[in-house]
């Protein structure tokens, strides 16, 4: 497996070998990420045999499932992590993602690759874990252990605490390289340390993301953390790009956490709306074009309130997660296609506190028009939900034959679009309003205590059925 395509390294870089950890593993990682982004299973089918060949190569070139200490490792890290530790962690990741790719297309190799991932995990733990901590005390080793699922549950708090300590000891500056920097902030979020992630993101002392901006007038991402410094000037001109992709991977975390849109299902069939307000960042807006249409979030803090405006296309299931420091049980004022269904009474429509909960996981998601969902239309027409959404919204590409099948299914099933959703899309800015008050808000405080007398002054409200998540489902327009 070449390290790059087109392959320019094996002939131009002395000592270069194909199949480096992270670079060669792209044959598994890239198809999986493409499938997650677009929902197209064909890229998985096309690459499964290549994945099989890659995993076979790794097994042949490993000793006891431990990959050799070669390759680029955590390239350009200020505090390098042992090559074999990094390589074997990526071996586990490749086997695990290959298994998921196979499972997504019902390929019989899924179970075998999942078992392989388990054996590689065991080998990694036996070689590189000491008393529940990575044997190499580096930021990169802790990140891989946390984010790649190499730890047992009881080991996670200690490794999370050590990663936070490593960052604090380094004055919240990064020491990670190409392979672990993309996972640093997600790993901190995963263990509940968004506070540390923000300090790292917003730091401007080298090495950091903002040092090139503040001190180097950078308008693009640099290849090295120290491509230029005030003390040392320029790095080696033989390899010192000032427009390089690698450390720009932080953009994913910025969009997920600060922008507040995190994909939880392939092709954004489900998303988590979870912004990250802080003293440093009090507002943000972010939009993504997905196979279902445009998803957008705009939020701002105002005193003790967090105001969120969202745009959610047909077919996408949103879950609202209350940010830390705000009310554990949030209220939602929704003026579009999603709300509580079915209501137990008129009061439940306005109050949202006495409506029947269909199950313990949250309010049941229904679709436009009542009992007939957009998924029902897709099944009847023999197309994807995204295709139905495209036909409904006149977006994307589809044939006249496909359009006819979708329209025929709509007529046969009696599917009726929510008028408010259509009206929102015809305006300049499509908005669903979500108000998440702090417990200091007197109206919300009475709602959280279960009061039967508190009422909002305006709008249509529904309360969260769970401790930390608000599932939004359909109701008539406000």
Tab-separated table of C-alpha atoms in Angstrom:
chain	number	residue	atom	x	y	z
A	1	UNK	CA	0.000	0.000	0.000
A	2	UNK	CA	1.649	3.278	-1.040
A	3	UNK	CA	1.828	5.996	1.592
A	4	UNK	CA	0.492	8.662	-0.765
A	5	UNK	CA	-1.326	8.712	-4.083
A	6	UNK	CA	0.101	9.323	-6.584
A	7	UNK	CA	3.107	7.561	-5.126
A	8	UNK	CA	5.958	10.069	-5.152
A	9	UNK	CA	7.679	9.105	-1.900
A	10	UNK	CA	9.182	5.661	-2.480
A	11	UNK	CA	11.357	6.998	-5.300
A	12	UNK	CA	12.109	10.455	-3.921
A	13	UNK	CA	12.464	9.930	-0.170
A	14	UNK	CA	15.469	7.911	0.971
A	15	UNK	CA	14.565	5.067	3.287
A	16	UNK	CA	10.843	5.411	2.637
A	17	UNK	CA	8.772	2.249	2.875
A	18	UNK	CA	5.206	1.613	1.801
A	19	UNK	CA	2.593	0.769	4.357
A	20	UNK	CA	3.393	3.313	7.076
A	21	UNK	CA	0.982	3.411	10.012
A	22	UNK	CA	-1.708	6.007	9.467
A	23	UNK	CA	-0.784	6.571	5.829
A	24	UNK	CA	-1.395	3.016	4.589
A	25	UNK	CA	-4.376	2.652	6.942
A	26	UNK	CA	-6.148	5.277	4.848
A	27	UNK	CA	-7.402	2.416	2.639
A	28	UNK	CA	-9.792	1.631	5.500
A	29	UNK	CA	-10.244	5.012	7.175
A	30	UNK	CA	-11.094	7.053	4.064
A	31	UNK	CA	-13.899	4.794	2.724
A	32	UNK	CA	-15.410	4.620	6.226
A	33	UNK	CA	-15.367	8.413	6.608
A	34	UNK	CA	-16.803	8.867	3.105
A	35	UNK	CA	-19.634	6.479	3.949
A	36	UNK	CA	-20.310	8.327	7.196
A	37	UNK	CA	-20.425	11.664	5.383
A	38	UNK	CA	-22.492	10.672	2.350
A	39	UNK	CA	-24.191	7.378	3.190
A	40	UNK	CA	-23.016	5.786	-0.070
A	41	UNK	CA	-22.297	2.094	0.577
A	42	UNK	CA	-20.802	1.560	-2.874
A	43	UNK	CA	-17.456	2.989	-1.757
A	44	UNK	CA	-17.367	0.305	0.951
A	45	UNK	CA	-18.155	-2.490	-1.483
A	46	UNK	CA	-15.516	-1.241	-3.921
A	47	UNK	CA	-12.773	-1.194	-1.279
A	48	UNK	CA	-13.493	-4.216	0.925
A	49	UNK	CA	-11.105	-6.464	-0.976
A	50	UNK	CA	-8.368	-3.842	-0.699
A	51	UNK	CA	-9.056	-3.630	3.033
A	52	UNK	CA	-8.751	-7.409	3.246
A	53	UNK	CA	-5.396	-7.270	1.475
A	54	UNK	CA	-4.179	-4.511	3.798
A	55	UNK	CA	-5.148	-6.415	6.944
A	56	UNK	CA	-3.459	-9.545	5.589
A	57	UNK	CA	-0.299	-7.506	4.953
A	58	UNK	CA	-0.368	-6.135	8.497
A	59	UNK	CA	-0.713	-9.609	9.966
A	60	UNK	CA	2.213	-10.900	7.874
A	61	UNK	CA	4.389	-7.961	8.854
A	62	UNK	CA	3.648	-7.978	12.564
A	63	UNK	CA	5.100	-10.072	15.350
A	64	UNK	CA	2.483	-11.282	17.793
A	65	UNK	CA	0.148	-8.654	16.232
A	66	UNK	CA	2.573	-5.865	17.195
A	67	UNK	CA	3.533	-3.772	14.178
A	68	UNK	CA	7.253	-2.980	13.794
A	69	UNK	CA	8.764	0.309	14.933
A	70	UNK	CA	9.045	1.835	11.487
A	71	UNK	CA	7.317	4.361	9.286
A	72	UNK	CA	6.649	8.018	10.008
A	73	UNK	CA	4.979	7.545	13.377
A	74	UNK	CA	3.313	10.598	14.907
A	75	UNK	CA	5.066	12.725	12.331
A	76	UNK	CA	6.582	16.054	13.466
A	77	UNK	CA	5.382	15.660	17.049
A	78	UNK	CA	7.345	17.742	19.542
A	79	UNK	CA	7.193	14.829	21.998
A	80	UNK	CA	7.357	11.671	19.838
A	81	UNK	CA	5.450	8.530	20.800
A	82	UNK	CA	7.165	5.139	20.161
A	83	UNK	CA	6.608	4.014	16.569
A	84	UNK	CA	5.395	0.512	17.444
A	85	UNK	CA	2.862	1.858	19.968
A	86	UNK	CA	1.390	4.185	17.337
A	87	UNK	CA	1.490	1.594	14.552
A	88	UNK	CA	-0.238	-1.133	16.574
A	89	UNK	CA	-2.937	1.282	17.721
A	90	UNK	CA	-3.649	2.024	14.060
A	91	UNK	CA	-3.631	-1.716	13.290
A	92	UNK	CA	-6.466	-2.107	15.796
A	93	UNK	CA	-8.268	0.885	14.304
A	94	UNK	CA	-7.963	-0.480	10.768
A	95	UNK	CA	-9.353	-3.898	11.748
A	96	UNK	CA	-12.211	-2.335	13.716
A	97	UNK	CA	-13.265	0.055	10.934
A	98	UNK	CA	-12.932	-2.675	8.305
A	99	UNK	CA	-15.337	-4.751	10.385
A	100	UNK	CA	-17.796	-1.870	10.511
A	101	UNK	CA	-17.479	-1.326	6.774
A	102	UNK	CA	-18.211	-4.998	6.127
A	103	UNK	CA	-21.160	-5.000	8.539
A	104	UNK	CA	-22.656	-1.962	6.805
A	105	UNK	CA	-22.928	-3.954	3.562
A	106	UNK	CA	-23.700	-7.339	5.164
A	107	UNK	CA	-20.337	-8.795	4.176
A	108	UNK	CA	-19.501	-12.076	5.917
A	109	UNK	CA	-15.979	-10.887	6.772
A	110	UNK	CA	-17.289	-8.474	9.418
A	111	UNK	CA	-17.151	-10.903	12.341
A	112	UNK	CA	-13.668	-12.122	11.504
A	113	UNK	CA	-12.271	-8.611	11.319
A	114	UNK	CA	-14.002	-7.658	14.544
A	115	UNK	CA	-12.348	-10.634	16.236
A	116	UNK	CA	-8.997	-9.557	14.764
A	117	UNK	CA	-9.487	-6.056	16.195
A	118	UNK	CA	-10.075	-7.627	19.597
A	119	UNK	CA	-6.870	-9.675	19.399
A	120	UNK	CA	-4.817	-6.654	18.324
A	121	UNK	CA	-6.328	-4.648	21.176
A	122	UNK	CA	-5.276	-7.359	23.622
A	123	UNK	CA	-1.741	-7.371	22.173
A	124	UNK	CA	-1.500	-3.565	22.409
A	125	UNK	CA	-2.670	-3.578	26.001
A	126	UNK	CA	-0.219	-6.300	27.000
A	127	UNK	CA	2.747	-4.520	25.383
A	128	UNK	CA	2.008	-0.834	25.912
A	129	UNK	CA	-0.167	-0.534	29.027
A	130	UNK	CA	1.406	-0.378	32.492
A	131	UNK	CA	-0.815	-0.184	35.581
A	132	UNK	CA	-3.654	1.173	33.478
A	133	UNK	CA	-1.563	3.923	31.812
A	134	UNK	CA	0.268	3.966	28.456
A	135	UNK	CA	3.912	2.970	28.880
A	136	UNK	CA	4.965	6.111	27.010
A	137	UNK	CA	3.852	9.225	28.894
A	138	UNK	CA	3.115	11.434	25.901
A	139	UNK	CA	0.058	13.350	24.808
A	140	UNK	CA	-0.115	11.202	21.678
A	141	UNK	CA	-0.099	7.889	23.541
A	142	UNK	CA	-2.902	9.027	25.865
A	143	UNK	CA	-4.954	10.304	22.924
A	144	UNK	CA	-4.684	7.017	21.028
A	145	UNK	CA	-5.547	4.973	24.120
A	146	UNK	CA	-8.656	7.061	24.791
A	147	UNK	CA	-9.949	7.717	21.295
A	148	UNK	CA	-9.251	4.314	19.758
A	149	UNK	CA	-11.028	2.396	22.535
A	150	UNK	CA	-7.901	0.658	23.811
A	151	UNK	CA	-8.829	1.078	27.486
A	152	UNK	CA	-11.290	-0.702	29.728
A	153	UNK	CA	-13.906	1.547	31.306
A	154	UNK	CA	-12.269	1.654	34.723
A	155	UNK	CA	-8.969	2.796	33.175
A	156	UNK	CA	-10.373	5.803	31.336
A	157	UNK	CA	-10.497	8.306	34.265
A	158	UNK	CA	-6.814	7.864	35.116
A	159	UNK	CA	-5.647	8.235	31.502
A	160	UNK	CA	-7.963	11.224	30.997
A	161	UNK	CA	-6.549	12.865	34.112
A	162	UNK	CA	-2.990	12.187	32.961
A	163	UNK	CA	-3.679	13.692	29.523
A	164	UNK	CA	-5.058	16.822	31.183
A	165	UNK	CA	-1.993	16.895	33.460
A	166	UNK	CA	0.376	16.529	30.494
A	167	UNK	CA	-1.292	19.487	28.789
A	168	UNK	CA	-1.221	21.596	31.950
A	169	UNK	CA	2.465	20.775	32.494
A	170	UNK	CA	3.087	22.003	28.956
A	171	UNK	CA	1.067	25.189	29.608
A	172	UNK	CA	-1.775	23.809	27.467
A	173	UNK	CA	0.408	23.646	24.360
A	174	UNK	CA	0.320	20.718	21.959
A	175	UNK	CA	3.126	18.222	21.544
A	176	UNK	CA	1.233	15.907	19.162
A	177	UNK	CA	2.009	15.223	15.499
A	178	UNK	CA	0.179	14.353	12.285
A	179	UNK	CA	-1.475	11.147	13.521
A	180	UNK	CA	-2.681	12.163	16.982
A	181	UNK	CA	-3.434	15.886	16.658
A	182	UNK	CA	-6.767	15.222	14.852
A	183	UNK	CA	-7.952	13.163	17.840
A	184	UNK	CA	-6.659	15.354	20.700
A	185	UNK	CA	-9.661	17.641	21.190
A	186	UNK	CA	-12.227	14.889	20.420
A	187	UNK	CA	-10.551	12.709	23.059
A	188	UNK	CA	-10.844	15.516	25.616
A	189	UNK	CA	-14.515	15.997	24.746
A	190	UNK	CA	-15.049	12.244	25.007
A	191	UNK	CA	-13.884	12.308	28.659
A	192	UNK	CA	-15.782	15.457	29.582
A	193	UNK	CA	-12.877	17.915	29.403
A	194	UNK	CA	-14.140	20.494	26.941
A	195	UNK	CA	-12.646	23.103	29.281
A	196	UNK	CA	-9.153	21.777	28.595
A	197	UNK	CA	-9.893	21.433	24.868
A	198	UNK	CA	-10.862	25.106	24.673
A	199	UNK	CA	-7.694	26.209	26.472
A	200	UNK	CA	-5.599	24.235	23.998
A	201	UNK	CA	-7.558	25.527	20.983
A	202	UNK	CA	-7.365	29.180	22.024
A	203	UNK	CA	-3.744	29.202	23.176
A	204	UNK	CA	-1.316	31.240	21.082
A	205	UNK	CA	2.074	30.269	22.551
A	206	UNK	CA	4.067	27.893	20.334
A	207	UNK	CA	3.261	25.177	19.536
A	208	UNK	CA	-0.406	26.041	19.030
A	209	UNK	CA	-2.969	26.597	16.313
A	210	UNK	CA	-3.137	30.337	16.906
A	211	UNK	CA	0.588	31.085	17.104
A	212	UNK	CA	0.907	31.206	13.285
A	213	UNK	CA	-2.120	33.489	13.135
A	214	UNK	CA	-1.063	35.880	15.882
A	215	UNK	CA	2.678	35.947	15.265
A	216	UNK	CA	3.071	34.794	11.679
A	217	UNK	CA	0.116	36.526	9.973
A	218	UNK	CA	-0.867	33.088	8.668
A	219	UNK	CA	-3.877	32.663	6.411
A	220	UNK	CA	-3.381	28.900	5.971
A	221	UNK	CA	-2.271	25.974	8.110
A	222	UNK	CA	1.458	25.264	8.410
A	223	UNK	CA	3.121	21.872	8.027
A	224	UNK	CA	5.117	22.210	11.230
A	225	UNK	CA	4.239	23.700	14.585
A	226	UNK	CA	7.504	25.624	14.262
A	227	UNK	CA	7.575	26.328	10.521
A	228	UNK	CA	8.573	29.798	11.683
A	229	UNK	CA	9.227	31.133	15.172
A	230	UNK	CA	10.395	34.471	16.469
A	231	UNK	CA	13.394	32.805	18.088
A	232	UNK	CA	14.442	30.380	15.342
A	233	UNK	CA	13.132	31.907	12.134
A	234	UNK	CA	12.282	29.518	9.290
A	235	UNK	CA	12.515	25.740	9.476
A	236	UNK	CA	14.368	23.602	6.907
A	237	UNK	CA	13.186	24.871	3.475
A	238	UNK	CA	13.428	21.321	2.089
A	239	UNK	CA	10.255	20.446	4.009
A	240	UNK	CA	8.409	23.442	5.339
A	241	UNK	CA	5.058	23.987	3.706
A	242	UNK	CA	2.968	26.975	4.787
A	243	UNK	CA	-0.198	25.486	3.321
A	244	UNK	CA	-0.596	21.958	4.666
A	245	UNK	CA	-3.657	19.906	5.561
A	246	UNK	CA	-2.646	17.910	8.628
A	247	UNK	CA	-3.173	20.159	11.637
A	248	UNK	CA	-6.238	21.655	9.975
A	249	UNK	CA	-8.071	18.535	11.145
A	250	UNK	CA	-9.038	20.628	14.193
A	251	UNK	CA	-11.759	22.124	12.007
A	252	UNK	CA	-13.866	18.996	12.543
A	253	UNK	CA	-13.921	19.549	16.314
A	254	UNK	CA	-14.629	23.263	15.885
A	255	UNK	CA	-17.637	22.525	13.675
A	256	UNK	CA	-18.892	19.671	15.882
A	257	UNK	CA	-18.535	21.335	19.278
A	258	UNK	CA	-18.427	25.109	18.807
A	259	UNK	CA	-20.605	25.052	15.690
A	260	UNK	CA	-22.814	22.552	17.494
A	261	UNK	CA	-23.584	20.042	14.712
A	262	UNK	CA	-22.306	16.524	15.324
A	263	UNK	CA	-23.179	13.721	12.919
A	264	UNK	CA	-24.536	10.664	14.739
A	265	UNK	CA	-25.801	8.677	11.745
A	266	UNK	CA	-24.452	8.036	8.241
A	267	UNK	CA	-25.134	10.900	5.828
A	268	UNK	CA	-26.404	12.992	8.773
A	269	UNK	CA	-29.582	10.920	9.066
A	270	UNK	CA	-29.324	11.849	12.743
A	271	UNK	CA	-27.437	14.713	14.333
A	272	UNK	CA	-26.666	15.978	17.798
A	273	UNK	CA	-27.159	19.698	18.326
A	274	UNK	CA	-24.750	20.476	21.136
A	275	UNK	CA	-23.017	23.893	21.091
A	276	UNK	CA	-20.246	24.789	23.513
A	277	UNK	CA	-20.794	28.253	25.038
A	278	UNK	CA	-17.969	29.616	27.174
A	279	UNK	CA	-16.608	32.871	28.541
A	280	UNK	CA	-14.328	33.096	25.524
A	281	UNK	CA	-16.867	32.117	22.868
A	282	UNK	CA	-20.368	33.504	23.347
A	283	UNK	CA	-21.817	33.011	19.857
A	284	UNK	CA	-21.268	30.988	16.713
A	285	UNK	CA	-22.983	29.950	13.496
A	286	UNK	CA	-22.315	26.933	11.314
A	287	UNK	CA	-23.999	25.225	8.364
A	288	UNK	CA	-23.368	22.005	6.448
A	289	UNK	CA	-24.737	20.745	3.151
A	290	UNK	CA	-25.727	17.108	3.619
A	291	UNK	CA	-27.445	14.495	1.425
A	292	UNK	CA	-30.691	15.487	3.177
A	293	UNK	CA	-30.222	19.204	2.667
A	294	UNK	CA	-28.791	22.089	4.638
A	295	UNK	CA	-28.306	21.765	8.403
A	296	UNK	CA	-27.563	25.004	10.217
A	297	UNK	CA	-27.079	26.139	13.801
A	298	UNK	CA	-26.745	29.680	15.090
A	299	UNK	CA	-26.403	30.275	18.827
A	300	UNK	CA	-25.591	33.018	21.279
A	301	UNK	CA	-25.573	33.550	25.018
A	302	UNK	CA	-27.609	36.378	26.532
A	303	UNK	CA	-27.194	36.709	30.259
A	304	UNK	CA	-28.256	33.423	31.775
A	305	UNK	CA	-29.865	32.143	28.585
A	306	UNK	CA	-28.576	30.287	25.569
A	307	UNK	CA	-30.520	30.959	22.376
A	308	UNK	CA	-30.207	28.443	19.543
A	309	UNK	CA	-31.657	28.748	16.054
A	310	UNK	CA	-31.500	25.661	13.884
A	311	UNK	CA	-32.434	24.552	10.396
A	312	UNK	CA	-33.144	20.820	10.091
A	313	UNK	CA	-34.175	19.293	6.723
A	314	UNK	CA	-36.787	16.595	6.234
A	315	UNK	CA	-35.634	13.108	7.201
A	316	UNK	CA	-33.014	14.180	9.750
A	317	UNK	CA	-33.527	13.223	13.400
A	318	UNK	CA	-32.080	15.905	15.722
A	319	UNK	CA	-31.161	15.396	19.358
A	320	UNK	CA	-30.583	18.503	21.459
A	321	UNK	CA	-28.023	18.121	24.247
A	322	UNK	CA	-28.081	20.649	27.057
A	323	UNK	CA	-24.659	22.308	27.414
A	324	UNK	CA	-22.857	22.007	30.734
A	325	UNK	CA	-23.804	24.757	33.146
A	326	UNK	CA	-27.326	25.067	31.819
A	327	UNK	CA	-30.493	23.346	32.901
A	328	UNK	CA	-30.335	19.563	32.944
A	329	UNK	CA	-33.940	19.448	31.685
A	330	UNK	CA	-34.320	21.850	28.811
A	331	UNK	CA	-37.364	23.443	27.220
A	332	UNK	CA	-37.810	23.653	23.493
A	333	UNK	CA	-39.867	26.199	21.587
A	334	UNK	CA	-40.228	24.710	18.129
A	335	UNK	CA	-41.948	26.436	15.220
A	336	UNK	CA	-41.311	23.940	12.455
A	337	UNK	CA	-41.884	20.304	11.580
A	338	UNK	CA	-40.670	18.787	14.858
A	339	UNK	CA	-42.456	18.696	18.218
A	340	UNK	CA	-44.119	16.322	20.675
A	341	UNK	CA	-46.338	13.588	19.222
A	342	UNK	CA	-48.797	12.314	20.188
A	343	UNK	CA	-50.007	14.840	22.797
A	344	UNK	CA	-52.006	13.554	25.725
A	345	UNK	CA	-54.004	16.778	26.003
A	346	UNK	CA	-54.131	20.380	24.924
A	347	UNK	CA	-52.120	21.227	28.032
A	348	UNK	CA	-49.425	18.811	26.952
A	349	UNK	CA	-49.110	20.721	23.707
A	350	UNK	CA	-48.521	24.013	25.497
A	351	UNK	CA	-46.745	22.714	28.591
A	352	UNK	CA	-44.968	19.591	27.414
A	353	UNK	CA	-44.843	18.223	30.968
A	354	UNK	CA	-47.789	15.834	30.989
A	355	UNK	CA	-47.523	14.330	27.514
A	356	UNK	CA	-47.245	10.551	27.303
A	357	UNK	CA	-43.721	9.196	26.838
A	358	UNK	CA	-43.784	6.277	24.358
A	359	UNK	CA	-40.536	4.815	25.699
A	360	UNK	CA	-37.620	5.501	28.045
A	361	UNK	CA	-35.323	6.740	25.306
A	362	UNK	CA	-37.213	9.966	24.662
A	363	UNK	CA	-40.094	11.235	22.566
A	364	UNK	CA	-40.817	9.075	19.552
A	365	UNK	CA	-39.772	10.611	16.255
A	366	UNK	CA	-42.650	10.762	13.790
A	367	UNK	CA	-42.765	12.479	10.445
A	368	UNK	CA	-44.622	15.090	8.443
A	369	UNK	CA	-48.352	14.429	8.242
A	370	UNK	CA	-48.863	12.268	11.340
A	371	UNK	CA	-48.441	8.511	11.119
A	372	UNK	CA	-46.860	8.390	7.651
A	373	UNK	CA	-43.161	9.153	7.743
A	374	UNK	CA	-40.675	10.184	5.116
A	375	UNK	CA	-39.043	6.798	5.709
A	376	UNK	CA	-42.343	5.097	4.782
A	377	UNK	CA	-42.324	7.011	1.503
A	378	UNK	CA	-38.720	5.977	0.841
A	379	UNK	CA	-39.518	2.316	1.499
A	380	UNK	CA	-42.595	2.397	-0.753
A	381	UNK	CA	-40.684	4.103	-3.580
A	382	UNK	CA	-37.632	1.874	-3.199
A	383	UNK	CA	-35.271	4.829	-2.762
A	384	UNK	CA	-33.258	6.369	0.058
A	385	UNK	CA	-34.635	8.881	2.548
A	386	UNK	CA	-32.175	11.416	1.134
A	387	UNK	CA	-33.681	10.956	-2.341
A	388	UNK	CA	-37.203	11.578	-1.009
A	389	UNK	CA	-35.912	14.694	0.747
A	390	UNK	CA	-34.310	15.888	-2.492
A	391	UNK	CA	-37.555	15.379	-4.422
A	392	UNK	CA	-39.564	17.196	-1.746
A	393	UNK	CA	-37.129	20.095	-1.656
A	394	UNK	CA	-36.270	20.100	-5.389
A	395	UNK	CA	-32.590	19.715	-4.562
A	396	UNK	CA	-29.902	17.254	-5.600
A	397	UNK	CA	-29.952	14.988	-8.640
A	398	UNK	CA	-32.650	12.470	-9.463
A	399	UNK	CA	-34.226	11.134	-12.620
A	400	UNK	CA	-37.779	11.801	-13.762
A	401	UNK	CA	-38.503	8.109	-13.168
A	402	UNK	CA	-37.326	8.399	-9.569
A	403	UNK	CA	-39.344	11.570	-9.073
A	404	UNK	CA	-42.445	9.809	-10.402
A	405	UNK	CA	-41.964	6.844	-8.028
A	406	UNK	CA	-41.607	9.152	-5.042
A	407	UNK	CA	-44.649	11.226	-6.015
A	408	UNK	CA	-46.679	8.040	-6.551
A	409	UNK	CA	-45.699	6.769	-3.093
A	410	UNK	CA	-46.672	10.116	-1.568
A	411	UNK	CA	-50.119	9.914	-3.159
A	412	UNK	CA	-50.683	6.278	-2.219
A	413	UNK	CA	-49.650	6.764	1.409
A	414	UNK	CA	-51.368	10.114	1.876
A	415	UNK	CA	-48.139	11.775	3.016
A	416	UNK	CA	-48.661	15.482	3.753
A	417	UNK	CA	-45.791	17.869	4.299
A	418	UNK	CA	-45.859	20.144	7.288
A	419	UNK	CA	-46.751	23.588	6.004
A	420	UNK	CA	-44.542	25.398	8.495
A	421	UNK	CA	-41.494	23.476	7.307
A	422	UNK	CA	-42.218	24.515	3.728
A	423	UNK	CA	-42.728	28.138	4.752
A	424	UNK	CA	-39.458	28.168	6.645
A	425	UNK	CA	-37.592	26.999	3.572
A	426	UNK	CA	-39.085	29.758	1.411
A	427	UNK	CA	-37.813	32.486	3.740
A	428	UNK	CA	-34.332	33.951	3.618
A	429	UNK	CA	-33.416	32.332	6.932
A	430	UNK	CA	-35.057	29.057	7.969
A	431	UNK	CA	-35.356	28.975	11.744
A	432	UNK	CA	-36.379	26.619	14.476
A	433	UNK	CA	-36.093	28.395	17.827
A	434	UNK	CA	-34.723	26.566	20.849
A	435	UNK	CA	-34.468	28.313	24.203
A	436	UNK	CA	-32.424	26.600	26.903
A	437	UNK	CA	-32.730	28.716	30.075
A	438	UNK	CA	-30.411	28.509	33.056
A	439	UNK	CA	-31.922	27.245	36.311
A	440	UNK	CA	-31.802	30.838	37.529
A	441	UNK	CA	-34.678	31.533	35.135
A	442	UNK	CA	-37.787	31.561	37.341
A	443	UNK	CA	-40.153	30.129	34.731
A	444	UNK	CA	-37.883	27.224	33.943
A	445	UNK	CA	-37.130	26.566	37.606
A	446	UNK	CA	-40.826	26.056	38.271
A	447	UNK	CA	-41.077	23.756	35.241
A	448	UNK	CA	-38.080	21.716	36.408
A	449	UNK	CA	-39.784	21.237	39.788
A	450	UNK	CA	-42.826	19.825	37.963
A	451	UNK	CA	-45.172	22.767	38.549
A	452	UNK	CA	-48.542	22.451	36.845
A	453	UNK	CA	-49.167	26.192	36.807
A	454	UNK	CA	-46.130	27.648	35.063
A	455	UNK	CA	-46.836	28.675	31.496
A	456	UNK	CA	-44.719	30.362	28.876
A	457	UNK	CA	-45.897	33.778	27.805
A	458	UNK	CA	-45.676	32.940	24.105
A	459	UNK	CA	-44.736	30.123	21.789
A	460	UNK	CA	-45.167	26.372	21.798
A	461	UNK	CA	-43.127	24.497	24.362
A	462	UNK	CA	-42.100	20.925	25.056
A	463	UNK	CA	-39.902	19.695	27.880
A	464	UNK	CA	-37.100	17.175	27.787
A	465	UNK	CA	-38.119	13.625	28.741
A	466	UNK	CA	-34.552	12.676	29.702
A	467	UNK	CA	-31.911	14.048	32.027
A	468	UNK	CA	-29.681	15.591	29.396
A	469	UNK	CA	-31.233	15.217	25.935
A	470	UNK	CA	-34.213	16.719	24.174
A	471	UNK	CA	-35.561	14.616	21.322
A	472	UNK	CA	-37.595	16.780	18.972
A	473	UNK	CA	-40.575	15.233	17.194
A	474	UNK	CA	-43.432	16.472	15.002
A	475	UNK	CA	-46.506	18.504	15.934
A	476	UNK	CA	-48.800	20.998	14.153
A	477	UNK	CA	-47.308	24.422	13.396
A	478	UNK	CA	-47.067	26.966	16.214
